[in-house]
mmCIF file with all atom_site columns, C-alpha atoms in Angstrom:
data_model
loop_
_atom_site.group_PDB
_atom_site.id
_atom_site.type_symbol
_atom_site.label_atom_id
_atom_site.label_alt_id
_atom_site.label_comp_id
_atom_site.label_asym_id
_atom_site.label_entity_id
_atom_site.label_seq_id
_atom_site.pdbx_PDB_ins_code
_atom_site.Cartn_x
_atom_site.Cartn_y
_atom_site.Cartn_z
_atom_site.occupancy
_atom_site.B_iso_or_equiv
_atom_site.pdbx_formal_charge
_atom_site.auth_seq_id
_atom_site.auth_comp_id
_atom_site.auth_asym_id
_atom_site.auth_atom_id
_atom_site.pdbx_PDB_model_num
ATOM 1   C CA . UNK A 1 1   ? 3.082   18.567  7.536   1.00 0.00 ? 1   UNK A CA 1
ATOM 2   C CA . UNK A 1 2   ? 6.523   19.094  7.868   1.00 0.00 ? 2   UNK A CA 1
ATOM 3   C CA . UNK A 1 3   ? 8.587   15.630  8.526   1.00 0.00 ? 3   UNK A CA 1
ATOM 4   C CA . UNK A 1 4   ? 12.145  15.222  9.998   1.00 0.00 ? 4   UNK A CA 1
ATOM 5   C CA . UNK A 1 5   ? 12.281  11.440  8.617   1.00 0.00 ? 5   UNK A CA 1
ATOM 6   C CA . UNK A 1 6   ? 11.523  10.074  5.160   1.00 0.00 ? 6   UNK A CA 1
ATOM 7   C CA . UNK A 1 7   ? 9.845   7.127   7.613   1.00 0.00 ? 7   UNK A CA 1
ATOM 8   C CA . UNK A 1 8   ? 7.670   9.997   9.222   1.00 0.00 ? 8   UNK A CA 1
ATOM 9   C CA . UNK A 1 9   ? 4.886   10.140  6.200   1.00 0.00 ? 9   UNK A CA 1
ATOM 10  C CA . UNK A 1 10  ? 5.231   6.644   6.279   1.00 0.00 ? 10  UNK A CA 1
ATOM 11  C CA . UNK A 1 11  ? 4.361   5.525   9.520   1.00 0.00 ? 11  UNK A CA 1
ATOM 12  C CA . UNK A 1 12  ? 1.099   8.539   9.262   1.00 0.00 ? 12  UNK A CA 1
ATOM 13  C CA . UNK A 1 13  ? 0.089   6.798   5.633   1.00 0.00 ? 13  UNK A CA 1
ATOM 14  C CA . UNK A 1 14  ? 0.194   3.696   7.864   1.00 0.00 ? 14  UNK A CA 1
ATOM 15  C CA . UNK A 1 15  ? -2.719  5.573   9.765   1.00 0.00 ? 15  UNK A CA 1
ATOM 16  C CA . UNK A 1 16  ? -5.060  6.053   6.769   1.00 0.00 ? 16  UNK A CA 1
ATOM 17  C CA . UNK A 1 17  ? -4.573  2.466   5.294   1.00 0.00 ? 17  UNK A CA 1
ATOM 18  C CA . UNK A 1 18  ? -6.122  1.117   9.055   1.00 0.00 ? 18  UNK A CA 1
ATOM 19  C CA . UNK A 1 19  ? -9.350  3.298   8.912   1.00 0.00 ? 19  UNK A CA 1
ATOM 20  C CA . UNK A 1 20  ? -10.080 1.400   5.087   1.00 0.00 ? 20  UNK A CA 1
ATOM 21  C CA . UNK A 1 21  ? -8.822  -2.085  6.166   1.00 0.00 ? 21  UNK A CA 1
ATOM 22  C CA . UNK A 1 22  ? -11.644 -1.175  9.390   1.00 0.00 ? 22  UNK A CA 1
ATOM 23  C CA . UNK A 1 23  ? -14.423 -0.143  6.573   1.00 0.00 ? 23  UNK A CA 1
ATOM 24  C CA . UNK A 1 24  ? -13.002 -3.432  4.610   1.00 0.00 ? 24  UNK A CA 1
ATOM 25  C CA . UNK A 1 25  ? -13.940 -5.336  7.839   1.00 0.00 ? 25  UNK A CA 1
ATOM 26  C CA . UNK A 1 26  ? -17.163 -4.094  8.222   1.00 0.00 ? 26  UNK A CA 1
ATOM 27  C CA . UNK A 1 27  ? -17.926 -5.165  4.851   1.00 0.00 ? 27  UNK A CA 1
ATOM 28  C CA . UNK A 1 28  ? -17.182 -8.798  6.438   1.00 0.00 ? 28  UNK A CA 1
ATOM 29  C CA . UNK A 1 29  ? -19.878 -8.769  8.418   1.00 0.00 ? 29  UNK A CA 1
ATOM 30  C CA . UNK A 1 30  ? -22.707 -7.246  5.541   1.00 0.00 ? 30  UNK A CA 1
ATOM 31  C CA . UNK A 1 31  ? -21.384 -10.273 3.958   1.00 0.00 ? 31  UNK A CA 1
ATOM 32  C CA . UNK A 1 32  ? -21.826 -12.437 6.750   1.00 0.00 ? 32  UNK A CA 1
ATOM 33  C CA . UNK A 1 33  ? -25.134 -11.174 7.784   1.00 0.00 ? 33  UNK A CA 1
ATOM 34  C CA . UNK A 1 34  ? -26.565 -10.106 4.211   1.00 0.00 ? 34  UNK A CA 1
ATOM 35  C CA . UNK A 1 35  ? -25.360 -12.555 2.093   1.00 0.00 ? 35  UNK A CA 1
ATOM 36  C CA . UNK A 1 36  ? -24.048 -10.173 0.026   1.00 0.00 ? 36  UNK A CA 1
ATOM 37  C CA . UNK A 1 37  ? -21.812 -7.414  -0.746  1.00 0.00 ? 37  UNK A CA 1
ATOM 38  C CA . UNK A 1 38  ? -21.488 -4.129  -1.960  1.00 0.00 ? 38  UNK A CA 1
ATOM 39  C CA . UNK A 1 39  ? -19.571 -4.144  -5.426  1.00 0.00 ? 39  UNK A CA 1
ATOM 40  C CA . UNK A 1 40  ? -18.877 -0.448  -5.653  1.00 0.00 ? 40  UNK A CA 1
ATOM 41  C CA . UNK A 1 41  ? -17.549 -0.502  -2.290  1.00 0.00 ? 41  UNK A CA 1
ATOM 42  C CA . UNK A 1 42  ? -15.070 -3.284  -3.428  1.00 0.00 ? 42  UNK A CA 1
ATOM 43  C CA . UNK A 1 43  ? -14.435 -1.348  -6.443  1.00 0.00 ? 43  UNK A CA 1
ATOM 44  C CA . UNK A 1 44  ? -13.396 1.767   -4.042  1.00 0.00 ? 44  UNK A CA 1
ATOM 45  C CA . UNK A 1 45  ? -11.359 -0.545  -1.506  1.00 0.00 ? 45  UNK A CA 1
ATOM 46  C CA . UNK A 1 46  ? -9.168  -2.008  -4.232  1.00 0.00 ? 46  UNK A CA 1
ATOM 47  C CA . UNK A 1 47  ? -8.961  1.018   -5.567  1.00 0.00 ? 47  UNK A CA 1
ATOM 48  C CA . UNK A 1 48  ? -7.618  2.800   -2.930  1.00 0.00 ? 48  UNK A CA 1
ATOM 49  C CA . UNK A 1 49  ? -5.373  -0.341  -2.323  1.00 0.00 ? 49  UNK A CA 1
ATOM 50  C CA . UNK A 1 50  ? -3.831  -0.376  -5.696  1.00 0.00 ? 50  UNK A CA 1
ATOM 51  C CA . UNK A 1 51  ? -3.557  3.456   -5.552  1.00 0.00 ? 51  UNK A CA 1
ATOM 52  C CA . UNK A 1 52  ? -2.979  4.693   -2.418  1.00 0.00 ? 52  UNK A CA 1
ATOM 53  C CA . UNK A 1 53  ? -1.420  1.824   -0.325  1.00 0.00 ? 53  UNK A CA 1
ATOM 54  C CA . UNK A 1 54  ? 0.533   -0.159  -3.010  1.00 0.00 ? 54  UNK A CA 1
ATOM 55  C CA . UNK A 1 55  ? 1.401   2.685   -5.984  1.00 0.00 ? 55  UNK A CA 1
ATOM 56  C CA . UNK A 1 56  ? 1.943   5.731   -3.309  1.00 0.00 ? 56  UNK A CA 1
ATOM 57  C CA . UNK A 1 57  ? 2.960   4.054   0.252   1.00 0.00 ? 57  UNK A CA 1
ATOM 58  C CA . UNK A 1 58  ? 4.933   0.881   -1.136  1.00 0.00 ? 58  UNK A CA 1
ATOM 59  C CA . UNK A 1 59  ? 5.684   2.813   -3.687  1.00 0.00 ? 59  UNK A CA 1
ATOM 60  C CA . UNK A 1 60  ? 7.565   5.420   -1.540  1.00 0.00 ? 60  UNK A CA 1
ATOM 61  C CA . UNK A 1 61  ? 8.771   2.386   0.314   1.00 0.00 ? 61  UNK A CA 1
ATOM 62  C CA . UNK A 1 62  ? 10.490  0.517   -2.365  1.00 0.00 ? 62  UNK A CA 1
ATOM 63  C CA . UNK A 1 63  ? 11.281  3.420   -4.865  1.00 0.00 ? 63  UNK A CA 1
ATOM 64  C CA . UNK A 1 64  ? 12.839  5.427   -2.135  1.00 0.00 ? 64  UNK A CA 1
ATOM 65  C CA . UNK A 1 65  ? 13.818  3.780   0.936   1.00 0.00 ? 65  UNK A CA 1
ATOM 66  C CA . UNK A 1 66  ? 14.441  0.443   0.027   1.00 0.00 ? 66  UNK A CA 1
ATOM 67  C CA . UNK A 1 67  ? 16.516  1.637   -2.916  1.00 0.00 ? 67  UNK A CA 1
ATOM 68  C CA . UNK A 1 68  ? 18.506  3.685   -0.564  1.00 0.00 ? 68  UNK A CA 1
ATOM 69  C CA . UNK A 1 69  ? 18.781  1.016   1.668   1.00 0.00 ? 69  UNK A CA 1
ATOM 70  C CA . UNK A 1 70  ? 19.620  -1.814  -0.443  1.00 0.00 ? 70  UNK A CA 1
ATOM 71  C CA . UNK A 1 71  ? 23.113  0.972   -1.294  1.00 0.00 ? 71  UNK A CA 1
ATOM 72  C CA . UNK A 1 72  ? 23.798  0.466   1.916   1.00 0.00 ? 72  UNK A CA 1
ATOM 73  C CA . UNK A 1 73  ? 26.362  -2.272  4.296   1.00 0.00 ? 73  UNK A CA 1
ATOM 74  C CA . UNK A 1 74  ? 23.083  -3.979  6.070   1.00 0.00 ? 74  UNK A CA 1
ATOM 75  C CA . UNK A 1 75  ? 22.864  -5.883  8.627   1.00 0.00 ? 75  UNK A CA 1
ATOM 76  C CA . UNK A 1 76  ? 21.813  -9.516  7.176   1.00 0.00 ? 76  UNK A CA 1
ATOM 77  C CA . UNK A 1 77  ? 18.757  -9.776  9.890   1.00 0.00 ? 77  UNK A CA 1
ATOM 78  C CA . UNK A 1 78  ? 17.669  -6.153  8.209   1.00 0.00 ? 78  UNK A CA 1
ATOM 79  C CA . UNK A 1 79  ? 18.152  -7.080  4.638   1.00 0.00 ? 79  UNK A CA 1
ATOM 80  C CA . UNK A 1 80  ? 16.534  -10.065 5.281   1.00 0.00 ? 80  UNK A CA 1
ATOM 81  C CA . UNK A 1 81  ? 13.500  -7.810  6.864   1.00 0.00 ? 81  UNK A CA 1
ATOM 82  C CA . UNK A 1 82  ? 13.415  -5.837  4.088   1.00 0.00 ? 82  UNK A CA 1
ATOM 83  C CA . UNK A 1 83  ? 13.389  -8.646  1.234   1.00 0.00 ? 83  UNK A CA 1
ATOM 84  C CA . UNK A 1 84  ? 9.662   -10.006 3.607   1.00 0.00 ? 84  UNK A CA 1
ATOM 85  C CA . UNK A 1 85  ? 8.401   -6.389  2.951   1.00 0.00 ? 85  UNK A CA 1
ATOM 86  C CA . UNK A 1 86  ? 9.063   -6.761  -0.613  1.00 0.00 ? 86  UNK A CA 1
ATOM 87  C CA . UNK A 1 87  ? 7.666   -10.181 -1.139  1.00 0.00 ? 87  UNK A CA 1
ATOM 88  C CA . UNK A 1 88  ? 4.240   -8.549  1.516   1.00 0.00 ? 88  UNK A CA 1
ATOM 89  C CA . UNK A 1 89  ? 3.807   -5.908  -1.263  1.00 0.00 ? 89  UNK A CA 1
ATOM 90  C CA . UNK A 1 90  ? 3.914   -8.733  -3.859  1.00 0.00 ? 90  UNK A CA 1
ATOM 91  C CA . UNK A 1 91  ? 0.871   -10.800 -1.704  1.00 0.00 ? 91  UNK A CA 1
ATOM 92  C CA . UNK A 1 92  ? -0.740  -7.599  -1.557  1.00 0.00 ? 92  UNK A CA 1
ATOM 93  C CA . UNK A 1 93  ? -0.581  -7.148  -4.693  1.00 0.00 ? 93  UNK A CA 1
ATOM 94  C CA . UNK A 1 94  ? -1.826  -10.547 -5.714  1.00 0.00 ? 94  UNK A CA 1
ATOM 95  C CA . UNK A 1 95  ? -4.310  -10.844 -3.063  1.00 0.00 ? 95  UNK A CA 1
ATOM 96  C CA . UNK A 1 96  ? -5.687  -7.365  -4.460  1.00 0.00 ? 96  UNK A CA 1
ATOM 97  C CA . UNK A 1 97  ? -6.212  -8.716  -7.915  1.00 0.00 ? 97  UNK A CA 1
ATOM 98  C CA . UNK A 1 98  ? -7.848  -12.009 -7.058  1.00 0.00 ? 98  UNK A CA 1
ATOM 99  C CA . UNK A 1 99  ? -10.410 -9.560  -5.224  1.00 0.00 ? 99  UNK A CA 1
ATOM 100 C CA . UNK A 1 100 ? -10.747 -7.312  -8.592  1.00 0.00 ? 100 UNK A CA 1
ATOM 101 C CA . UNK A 1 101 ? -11.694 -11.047 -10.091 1.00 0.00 ? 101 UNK A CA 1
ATOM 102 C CA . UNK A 1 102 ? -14.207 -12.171 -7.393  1.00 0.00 ? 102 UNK A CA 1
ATOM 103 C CA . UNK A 1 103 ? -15.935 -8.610  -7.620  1.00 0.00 ? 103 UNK A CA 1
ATOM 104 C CA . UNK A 1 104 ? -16.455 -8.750  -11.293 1.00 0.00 ? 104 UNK A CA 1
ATOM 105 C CA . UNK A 1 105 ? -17.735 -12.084 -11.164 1.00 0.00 ? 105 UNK A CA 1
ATOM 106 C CA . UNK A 1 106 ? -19.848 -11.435 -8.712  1.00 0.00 ? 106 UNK A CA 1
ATOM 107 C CA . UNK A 1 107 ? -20.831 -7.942  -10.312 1.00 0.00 ? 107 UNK A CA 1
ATOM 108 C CA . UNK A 1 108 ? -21.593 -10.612 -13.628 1.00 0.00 ? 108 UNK A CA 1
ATOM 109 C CA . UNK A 1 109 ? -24.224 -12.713 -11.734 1.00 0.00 ? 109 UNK A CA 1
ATOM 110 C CA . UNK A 1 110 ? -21.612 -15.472 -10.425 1.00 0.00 ? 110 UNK A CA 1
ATOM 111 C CA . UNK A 1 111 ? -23.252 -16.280 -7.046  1.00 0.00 ? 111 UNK A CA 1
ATOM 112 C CA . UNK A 1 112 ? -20.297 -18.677 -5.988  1.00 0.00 ? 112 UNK A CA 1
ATOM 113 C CA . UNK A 1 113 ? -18.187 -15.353 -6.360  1.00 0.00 ? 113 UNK A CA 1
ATOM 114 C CA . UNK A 1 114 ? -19.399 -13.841 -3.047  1.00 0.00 ? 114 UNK A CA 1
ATOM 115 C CA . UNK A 1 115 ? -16.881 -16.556 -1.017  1.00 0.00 ? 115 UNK A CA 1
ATOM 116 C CA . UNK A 1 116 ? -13.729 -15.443 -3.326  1.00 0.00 ? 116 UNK A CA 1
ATOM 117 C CA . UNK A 1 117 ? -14.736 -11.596 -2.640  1.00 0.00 ? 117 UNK A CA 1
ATOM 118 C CA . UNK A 1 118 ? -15.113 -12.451 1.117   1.00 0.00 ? 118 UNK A CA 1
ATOM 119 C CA . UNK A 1 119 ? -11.875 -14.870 1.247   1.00 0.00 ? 119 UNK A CA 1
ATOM 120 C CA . UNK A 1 120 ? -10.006 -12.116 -0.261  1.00 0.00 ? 120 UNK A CA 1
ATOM 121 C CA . UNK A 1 121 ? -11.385 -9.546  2.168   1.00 0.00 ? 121 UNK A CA 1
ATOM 122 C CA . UNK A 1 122 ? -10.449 -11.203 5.317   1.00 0.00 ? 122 UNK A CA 1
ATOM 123 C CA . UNK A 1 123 ? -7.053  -12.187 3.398   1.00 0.00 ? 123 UNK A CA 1
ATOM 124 C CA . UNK A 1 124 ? -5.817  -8.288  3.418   1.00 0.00 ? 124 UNK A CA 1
ATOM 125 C CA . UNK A 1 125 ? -7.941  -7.607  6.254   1.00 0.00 ? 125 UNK A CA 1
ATOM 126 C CA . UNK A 1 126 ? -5.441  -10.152 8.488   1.00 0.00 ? 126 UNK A CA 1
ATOM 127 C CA . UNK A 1 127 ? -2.613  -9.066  6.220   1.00 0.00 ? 127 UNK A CA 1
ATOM 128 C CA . UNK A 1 128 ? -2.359  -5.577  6.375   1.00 0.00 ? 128 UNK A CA 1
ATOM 129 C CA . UNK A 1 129 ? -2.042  -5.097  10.276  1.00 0.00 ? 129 UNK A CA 1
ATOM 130 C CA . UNK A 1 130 ? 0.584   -7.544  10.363  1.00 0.00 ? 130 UNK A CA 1
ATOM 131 C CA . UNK A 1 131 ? 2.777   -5.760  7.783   1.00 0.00 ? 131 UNK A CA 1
ATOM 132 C CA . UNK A 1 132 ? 2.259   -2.204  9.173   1.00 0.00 ? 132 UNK A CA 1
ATOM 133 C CA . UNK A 1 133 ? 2.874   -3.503  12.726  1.00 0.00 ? 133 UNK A CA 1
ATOM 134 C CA . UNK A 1 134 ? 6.481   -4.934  11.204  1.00 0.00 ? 134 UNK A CA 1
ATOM 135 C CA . UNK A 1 135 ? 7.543   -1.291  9.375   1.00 0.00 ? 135 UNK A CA 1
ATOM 136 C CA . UNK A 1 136 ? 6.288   0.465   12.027  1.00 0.00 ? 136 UNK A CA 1
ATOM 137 C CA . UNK A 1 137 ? 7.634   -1.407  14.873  1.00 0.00 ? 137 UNK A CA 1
ATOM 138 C CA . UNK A 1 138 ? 10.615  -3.242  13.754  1.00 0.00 ? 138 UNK A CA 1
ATOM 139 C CA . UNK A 1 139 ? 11.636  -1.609  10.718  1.00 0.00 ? 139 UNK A CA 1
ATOM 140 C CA . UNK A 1 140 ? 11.545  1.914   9.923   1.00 0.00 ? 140 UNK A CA 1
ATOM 141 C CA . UNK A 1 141 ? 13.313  2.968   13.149  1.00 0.00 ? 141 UNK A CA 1
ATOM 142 C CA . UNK A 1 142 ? 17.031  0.516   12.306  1.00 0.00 ? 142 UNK A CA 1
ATOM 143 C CA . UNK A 1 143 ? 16.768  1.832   9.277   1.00 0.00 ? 143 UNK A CA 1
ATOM 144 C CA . UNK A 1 144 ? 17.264  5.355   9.952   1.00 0.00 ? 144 UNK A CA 1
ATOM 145 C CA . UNK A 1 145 ? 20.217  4.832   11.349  1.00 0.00 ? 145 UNK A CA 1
ATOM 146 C CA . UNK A 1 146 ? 22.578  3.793   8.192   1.00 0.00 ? 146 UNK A CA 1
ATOM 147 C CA . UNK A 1 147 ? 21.253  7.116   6.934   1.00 0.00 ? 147 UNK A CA 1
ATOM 148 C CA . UNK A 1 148 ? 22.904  10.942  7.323   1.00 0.00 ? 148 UNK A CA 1
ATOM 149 C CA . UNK A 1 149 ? 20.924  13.755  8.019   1.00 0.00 ? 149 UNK A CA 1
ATOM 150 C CA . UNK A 1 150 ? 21.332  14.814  4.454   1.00 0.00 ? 150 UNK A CA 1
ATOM 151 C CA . UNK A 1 151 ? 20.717  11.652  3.377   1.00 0.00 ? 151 UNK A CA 1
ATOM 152 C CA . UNK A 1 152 ? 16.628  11.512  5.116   1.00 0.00 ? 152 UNK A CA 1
ATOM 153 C CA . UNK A 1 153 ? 16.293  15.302  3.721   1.00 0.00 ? 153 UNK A CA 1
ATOM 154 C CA . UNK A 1 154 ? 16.988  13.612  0.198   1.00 0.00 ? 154 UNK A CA 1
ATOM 155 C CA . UNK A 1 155 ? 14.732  11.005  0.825   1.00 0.00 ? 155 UNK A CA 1
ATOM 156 C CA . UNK A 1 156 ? 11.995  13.328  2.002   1.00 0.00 ? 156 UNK A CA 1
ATOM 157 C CA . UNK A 1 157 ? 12.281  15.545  -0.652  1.00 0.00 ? 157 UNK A CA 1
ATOM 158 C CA . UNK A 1 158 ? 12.237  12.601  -3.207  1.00 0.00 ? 158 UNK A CA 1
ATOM 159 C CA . UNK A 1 159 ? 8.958   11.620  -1.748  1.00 0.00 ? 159 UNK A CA 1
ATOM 160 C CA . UNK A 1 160 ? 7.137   14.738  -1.797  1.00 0.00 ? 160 UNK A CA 1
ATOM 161 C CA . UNK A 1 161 ? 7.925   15.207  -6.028  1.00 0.00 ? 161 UNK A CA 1
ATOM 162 C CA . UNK A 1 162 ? 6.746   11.416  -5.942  1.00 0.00 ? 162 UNK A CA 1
ATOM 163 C CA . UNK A 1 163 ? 3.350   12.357  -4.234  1.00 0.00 ? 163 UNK A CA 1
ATOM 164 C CA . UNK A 1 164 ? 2.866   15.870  -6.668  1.00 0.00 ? 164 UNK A CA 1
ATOM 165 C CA . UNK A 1 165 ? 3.717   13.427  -9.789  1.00 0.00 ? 165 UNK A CA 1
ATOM 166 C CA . UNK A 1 166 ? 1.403   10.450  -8.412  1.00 0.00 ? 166 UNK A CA 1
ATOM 167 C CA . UNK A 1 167 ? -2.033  12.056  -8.994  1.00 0.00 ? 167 UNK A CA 1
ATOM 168 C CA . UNK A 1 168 ? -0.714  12.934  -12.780 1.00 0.00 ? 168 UNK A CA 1
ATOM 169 C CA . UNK A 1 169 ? 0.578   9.156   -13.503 1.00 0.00 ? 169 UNK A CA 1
ATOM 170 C CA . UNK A 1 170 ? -2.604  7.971   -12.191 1.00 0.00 ? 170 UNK A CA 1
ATOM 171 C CA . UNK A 1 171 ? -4.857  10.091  -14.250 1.00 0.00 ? 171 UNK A CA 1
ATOM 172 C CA . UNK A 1 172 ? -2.061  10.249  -17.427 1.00 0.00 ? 172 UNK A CA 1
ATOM 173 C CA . UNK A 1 173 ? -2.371  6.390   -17.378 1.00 0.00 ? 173 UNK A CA 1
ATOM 174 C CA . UNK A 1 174 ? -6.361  5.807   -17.402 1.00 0.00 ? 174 UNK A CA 1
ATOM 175 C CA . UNK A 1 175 ? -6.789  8.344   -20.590 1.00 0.00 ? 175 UNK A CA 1
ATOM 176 C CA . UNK A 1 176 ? -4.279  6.560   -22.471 1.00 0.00 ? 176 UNK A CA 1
ATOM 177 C CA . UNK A 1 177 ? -6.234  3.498   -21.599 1.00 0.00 ? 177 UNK A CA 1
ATOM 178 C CA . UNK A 1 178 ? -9.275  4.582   -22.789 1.00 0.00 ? 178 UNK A CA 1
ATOM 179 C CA . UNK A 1 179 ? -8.032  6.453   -26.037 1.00 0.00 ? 179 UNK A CA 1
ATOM 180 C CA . UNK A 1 180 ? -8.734  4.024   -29.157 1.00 0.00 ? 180 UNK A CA 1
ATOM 181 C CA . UNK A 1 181 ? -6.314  2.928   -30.915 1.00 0.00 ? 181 UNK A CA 1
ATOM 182 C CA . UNK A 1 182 ? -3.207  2.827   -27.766 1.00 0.00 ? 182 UNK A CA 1
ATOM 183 C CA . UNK A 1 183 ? -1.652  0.042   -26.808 1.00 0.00 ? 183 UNK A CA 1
#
C-alpha cells in the first residue's frame, strides 16, 4: 500500500487491532455464558497484543513519531497528548501481562483465575477503543503539521525497515530464549 503519511499505516493498523479487541469481546461472553475460557485463544490475543499492537504499532508510534515529535517546538496541549499515549502503551502493557498471569493460572487448574482472565479482558477490551479513537481523531492529524514533506517520507520509510526487521527480532529473540545455556 503506498502511504503519503507516516500516520497513514497507522490509522489502517488501528483497523486490524478492532477486529481482535471484537474476537477478545466475544470471548467475554463464552466466559459469561460457559464459565470458562479458551486458554489458547488468550495465548493468541496477548500474543498478537504484545506483538502486533504494542512491539509493531506503538512501536512505530513511539520509535518513530513520537521521537520525531518530541524534536519538535509543541504545542503544550499536544505534548501533553502525546505523554497520555505513552503512559496508554504502558497500561497496555501492564494490563497485557496481568492477563499472561490469569491465563497460566487458569491453564494450571486455578479456578479463581477465570475472574482475573475476564477482568483483564474487558480491561483492554474498554481500553483499546478509547486510545485508537484519541490517535485517530485528535492526534495523528496536529501532528502532521510540525512535519515537512521530507520529513513524513523519512518517517515512512523508517517504518517500513522497522516492519521488514520486526518479524526477524521477533523470531531472533524466542531462539535465543530457548537455546541452553543464554542468558
Amino acid at each position: 500500500m503506498q502511504w503519503r503519511t507516516p500516520t497513514g499505516p497507522l490509522v489502517w493498523e488501528h483497523r486490524l487491532i478492532e477486529r481482535m479487541i471484537a474476537l477478545m469481546r466475544e470471548q467475554l461472553t463464552t466466559i459469561d455464558e460457559t464459565g470458562t475460557v479458551d486458554p489458547g485463544f488468550i495465548d493468541t490475543a496477548t500474543d498478537f497484543i504484545r506483538t502486533y499492537a504494542d512491539r509493531c504499532h506503538h512501536g512505530k508510534e513511539e520509535d518513530i513519531l513520537f521521537r520525531e515529535l518530541a524534536k519538535k517546538d509543541l504545542d503544550p496541549a499536544l505534548g501533553a497528548d502525546m505523554q497520555g499515549l505513552i503512559a496508554d502503551h504502558l497500561l497496555g502493557r501492564q494490563v497485557t501481562g496481568q492477563l499472561v498471569e490469569a491465563n497460566a493460572a487458569y491453564r494450571a487448574g486455578d479456578e479463581g483465575a477465570l475472574e482475573a482472565v475476564r477482568a483483564t479482558i474487558q480491561t483492554l477490551s474498554d481500553f483499546y477503543p478509547v486510545h485508537i479513537a484519541k490517535e485517530d481523531k485528535h492526534f495523528f492529524r496536529p501532528c502532521l503539521a510540525y512535519f515537512t514533506e521530507a520529513e513524513k517520507r523519512a518517517m515512512l520509510e523508517e517504518s517500513a525497515e522497522f516492519d521488514a526487521q520486526l518479524v526477524h527480532e521477533k523470531y531472533r529473540t524466542i531462539v535465543a530464549e530457548l537455546e541452553p545455556g543464554r542468558p
